[in-house]
C-alpha positions in Angstrom: 15.7 -16.6 49.6 18.6 -17.1 46.7 16.0 -18.5 43.4 19.2 -20.1 41.9 19.4 -22.4 44.8 18.7 -25.5 42.3 20.9 -24.5 39.9 24.1 -26.1 38.8 27.7 -25.5 37.9 28.7 -26.9 34.9 31.6 -25.3 33.7 34.2 -28.0 34.9 37.6 -26.0 33.7 36.2 -22.7 34.8 37.8 -22.9 39.0 36.5 -24.2 42.0 32.9 -22.3 44.0 33.9 -19.0 45.8 31.4 -17.7 48.5 28.8 -15.5 47.1 29.2 -11.7 47.5 26.4 -10.8 50.4 24.5 -7.7 48.9 22.7 -5.0 51.2 20.0 -3.8 51.3 19.9 -2.5 47.8 19.2 -5.8 46.2 15.4 -5.9 47.8 13.9 -2.8 45.7 10.9 -1.7 46.8 8.5 0.1 45.2 5.1 2.2 45.4 2.5 0.0 43.9 -0.4 2.1 42.2 -3.9 1.0 43.5 -6.4 0.9 40.5 -8.2 3.9 39.5 -11.8 4.5 40.7 -14.5 4.4 37.4 -15.4 7.6 37.1 -19.4 8.3 36.8 -21.0 9.2 33.8 -21.8 12.8 33.5 -25.4 13.5 33.8 -27.4 15.6 31.3 -26.5 18.8 31.0 -23.4 18.4 33.0 -20.0 19.5 31.8 -17.9 16.7 30.7 -15.2 15.5 33.0 -11.4 16.2 32.5 -9.5 13.8 30.2 -7.3 11.2 32.1 -4.3 11.8 34.1 -1.2 10.3 32.0 -0.5 7.3 33.2 2.1 7.6 36.3 3.6 5.2 38.3 4.9 6.6 41.8 7.7 4.4 42.3 11.0 6.4 40.8 12.7 3.4 39.7 10.0 3.2 36.9 11.0 5.3 33.7 8.0 4.5 31.2 4.9 3.2 31.7 1.1 1.7 30.2 3.3 0.4 26.9 2.5 -3.1 25.2 4.5 -5.9 26.2 8.2 -4.7 26.4 10.1 -7.1 23.8 13.8 -5.0 23.8 14.8 -2.8 26.1 18.4 -1.4 24.8 20.6 1.9 27.3 21.2 4.6 24.9 25.2 5.3 24.6 25.3 8.0 27.3 22.8 6.4 29.6 20.4 9.1 29.5 17.6 7.1 28.1 16.6 3.3 26.6 15.4 2.4 23.0 12.3 0.3 23.3 10.4 -2.0 21.3 7.0 -3.5 21.9 6.2 -7.3 20.9 3.0 -7.2 19.7 2.3 -3.7 17.9 6.1 -3.5 16.4 6.5 0.2 17.7 9.7 1.7 18.8 10.3 4.0 21.5 12.7 6.4 22.8 12.0 6.4 27.2 14.2 9.0 28.6 13.0 9.3 32.5 10.7 12.1 33.9 9.3 12.5 29.8 7.0 11.4 28.0 7.7 8.2 25.5 8.6 9.1 22.0 8.1 6.6 18.7 10.9 6.7 16.5 9.4 4.0 14.4 6.8 0.9 13.9 7.6 -2.0 11.8 4.5 -4.5 10.9 5.0 -7.9 12.9 3.3 -11.5 13.7 3.1 -11.5 17.5 1.2 -15.3 17.2 2.6 -17.0 19.6 5.7 -15.5 21.1 7.0 -14.0 18.1 6.8 -10.3 17.1 9.4 -7.6 17.7 11.9 -9.0 20.2 14.8 -8.0 20.1 16.7 -4.8 19.2 20.4 -3.3 18.9 22.1 0.3 18.2 24.7 0.2 15.6 28.1 0.6 17.2 28.2 4.3 15.3 24.4 4.9 16.4 25.3 8.7 18.1 26.1 9.4 14.3 24.1 7.2 12.0 21.4 6.5 14.7 20.8 3.5 12.9 18.2 0.6 14.7 18.5 -3.1 13.9 15.5 -5.1 15.2 14.7 -9.1 15.3 11.1 -9.5 14.1 8.4 -12.2 13.2 6.4 -11.8 9.9 3.4 -14.3 8.8 6.2 -16.0 6.7 9.8 -16.1 8.8 11.2 -14.6 11.7 14.3 -12.1 10.3 16.7 -8.8 10.7 15.8 -5.3 9.9 17.4 -1.9 10.0 15.7 1.2 10.4 17.6 4.5 9.8 15.7 7.8 10.3 13.1 8.9 8.1 12.8 6.0 6.4 11.1 2.6 6.2 12.7 -0.7 7.8 15.1 -2.4 5.5 15.3 -6.0 5.6 18.9 -7.3 6.8 18.7 -11.0 6.7 15.4 -12.9 6.3 14.2 -17.1 6.1 14.9 -17.4 9.7 12.6 -20.4 10.3 9.1 -19.9 12.6 6.9 -21.9 14.2 3.8 -21.5 16.3 6.6 -20.7 19.1 10.7 -20.9 20.0 10.1 -17.4 17.5 12.3 -15.3 19.6 15.3 -13.9 18.5 18.3 -11.7 20.4 21.4 -9.3 18.7 24.0 -8.1 20.1 27.0 -6.4 18.2 30.9 -7.1 18.9 32.1 -4.9 15.7 31.0 -2.1 13.3 30.4 -5.0 11.2 29.4 -7.7 13.2 26.3 -8.6 14.6 25.3 -11.6 16.7 22.0 -13.1 16.1 20.5 -16.2 18.4 17.6 -17.8 16.5 15.3 -19.7 18.3 14.8 -23.6 17.5 10.8 -22.3 16.2 9.7 -25.3 18.6 12.3 -28.1 17.0 14.8 -29.3 18.8 16.1 -31.3 15.7 16.0 -28.3 14.0 17.5 -26.6 16.2 20.9 -29.5 15.7 20.6 -29.1 12.4 23.1 -27.4 10.3 21.2 -26.9 7.6 18.6 -24.8 9.1 18.7 -21.9 11.0 16.9 -22.4 13.8 18.5 -22.5 16.8 21.6 -20.9 16.2 24.0 -18.3 16.9 24.7 -16.9 13.9 27.1 -14.0 12.3 26.2 -11.4 10.1 28.8 -8.9 8.8 27.2 -8.0 5.6 24.5 -5.3 7.6 22.7 -3.6 4.5 19.5 -4.0 2.7 19.2 -6.3 -0.3 22.9 -7.7 0.7 21.6 -11.2 1.5 21.2 -12.5 -2.3 24.7 -11.4 -3.2 26.7 -12.5 0.0 27.5 -16.1 1.3 25.1 -17.4 4.4 26.1 -16.4 7.6 28.3 -17.8 9.8 27.3 -20.2 12.5 29.1 -19.8 15.5 27.4 -21.7 17.8 23.7 -24.1 17.7 21.3 -26.7 19.7 19.6 -23.8 21.4 16.2 -23.8 22.8 14.2 -20.9 22.9 16.1 -17.9 22.8 16.5 -15.9 25.9 18.8 -12.8 25.4 22.1 -12.0 23.9 24.9 -9.5 25.6 28.7 -8.3 25.3 31.4 -7.0 27.5 32.3 -4.6 25.5 35.4 -4.4 27.5 36.7 -8.4 26.7 34.4 -8.7 23.8 33.1 -12.1 25.3 29.4 -12.9 24.9 26.9 -14.5 26.8 23.8 -16.3 24.9 21.2 -17.4 27.6 18.3 -19.7 25.8 15.0 -22.2 27.6 15.8 -25.9 26.9 13.2 -28.7 27.4 15.4 -29.5 30.6 17.1 -26.4 31.9 17.9 -22.7 31.1 21.1 -22.5 31.1 23.9 -19.4 30.2 26.6 -19.4 28.3 29.7 -18.2 27.3 31.0 -17.1 24.1 34.8 -16.5 23.2 35.4 -12.9 21.5 36.7 -15.3 18.6 33.8 -17.5 18.6 35.6 -20.4 18.6 34.7 -21.3 22.2 31.0 -21.8 23.0 31.0 -23.5 27.3 27.6 -23.7 29.4 28.9 -21.5 32.8 25.4 -22.0 34.6 22.2 -24.5 34.7 18.8 -24.1 36.0 16.4 -27.3 36.1 13.8 -25.2 37.8 13.7 -24.0 34.4 12.7 -19.8 35.7 12.6 -18.3 32.6 16.2 -16.6 31.5 15.5 -13.4 29.2 17.5 -10.7 28.1 20.8 -9.8 30.2 23.3 -7.6 30.6 27.4 -7.4 31.2 29.9 -5.9 32.1 33.7 -7.0 33.9 32.7 -8.9 36.7 28.7 -9.6 36.1 26.4 -10.6 33.8 22.3 -9.4 34.7 20.0 -11.5 34.0 16.2 -11.1 33.9 14.4 -14.1 35.2 10.4 -14.0 33.6 9.3 -16.6 35.7 10.8 -16.3 39.0 10.1 -12.5 38.5 13.5 -11.3 39.4 16.9 -10.7 38.1 19.8 -13.0 38.4 23.4 -11.1 38.8 26.1 -13.4 38.5 29.4 -12.7 39.7 32.7 -13.7 38.0 36.1 -14.1 39.3 38.2 -11.3 37.7 41.1 -13.1 37.5 39.8 -16.7 36.2 36.0 -15.9 35.2 35.1 -18.8 37.2 30.9 -18.6 38.3 31.5 -16.6 42.3 29.0 -18.6 43.9 25.1 -18.7 43.0 23.3 -16.2 41.0 22.4 -12.9 43.8 18.4 -11.9 42.9 17.5 -8.6 42.9 14.3 -6.6 42.6 12.3 -10.4 44.1 8.2 -10.2 42.7 8.2 -6.3 43.0 7.6 -5.9 39.0 6.5 -8.9 37.7 7.5 -10.7 35.3 10.8 -9.5 33.2 11.7 -10.1 29.7 14.4 -7.8 28.1 17.3 -6.6 30.2 20.7 -4.2 29.4 23.1 -2.4 32.3 23.7 1.2 32.3 27.4 2.7 31.6 26.3 3.8 35.4 25.8 0.1 36.4 21.9 -0.1 36.7 20.2 -2.9 35.3 17.5 -1.4 33.1 14.8 -3.8 32.1 11.3 -4.4 30.7 8.0 -6.7 31.9 6.1 -8.4 30.4 2.8 -9.1 32.2 0.9 -8.5 29.2 2.1 -11.4 27.8 0.4 -14.2 30.3 1.4 -12.4 33.2 -1.4 -10.3 35.7 -1.3 -6.8 34.7 -1.6 -3.7 37.3 -2.6 -0.4 36.6 0.7 1.2 35.1 2.2 -2.0 32.9 4.1 -2.9 31.0 7.2 -1.1 32.3 10.4 0.2 31.7 12.4 -0.5 35.2 15.5 1.2 35.8 17.0 -0.7 39.2 20.0 1.0 40.5 22.8 -2.4 40.8 23.3 -4.0 44.7 26.4 -2.6 46.2 28.3 -6.0 47.7 28.9 -5.7 51.0 31.8 -8.4 51.1 33.5 -11.2 49.1 34.4 -8.6 45.9 37.2 -6.3 45.4 
């Protein structure tokens, strides 16, 4: 079953359809679902206290981290050894590595009402040297971009992005050492997304990335406008092309942004609105987490024309529940964070970070 069966191809100049590649059995990841632990009986008077509970362990080998808050962001480390993860409702930033307990890097005060909180992370392009992390967060008065340096408190880079009862999530992605794309939600006001005087529902480019620069620098460039609830933002490092997902009132969509930002085109829409969220892009594919559909949609592209190559391929359908953030590792694995504690049905080890092997095509691609 292909969940995107009612999707529509909208970029008429991108070329014609091609048969969708057929993936082998790897497209269906089969985890082992742990059962809920039985409650321990209360100790009787005079009996020794029971041992402390065992660590939260998921038997599924694809699960990297367990028992987290609702995962608001996942960014794979440059060497692929692990990821930096943000919890939406607590503002905690963690480093997760397979086989090790998560370690806390920092905690940012956030207001997680509605869909706000910590909803995006981006690593500095020179992260190996400076360890700088940028985050998109909601406060009691606005949405903003902050920078976290080792051993320092979070510093505001850009503030004043409208917040509302909904539409507060954002997304971040670097396109250069001093070029940070920022996707803002519409704050629950579709009219504001179309208003050039508002920062809601926009794709912005920030070039002043130091604390306090906002007061002395010109406003950020508005690359594009008219976005609904922000889904995800990812950049293909090989081409510089950026990909944006957002949730509108009538459909979800995937848009392509040229490296110079001059051309923005819709390449796929989902009229059934499965809840597009985080994404990762590399070469001829884009992987998109679908929150409501509980899967990852893999969109393949023609290597020569860039046209969408058939319908999206569903990966890990209904295996981990609701999926939010996503990223691609350098080895081609899809890293996702679950959001079952935000409107889902959390299991005993939720919420989790999962590393899903990218399915190998059995035909249709070289």
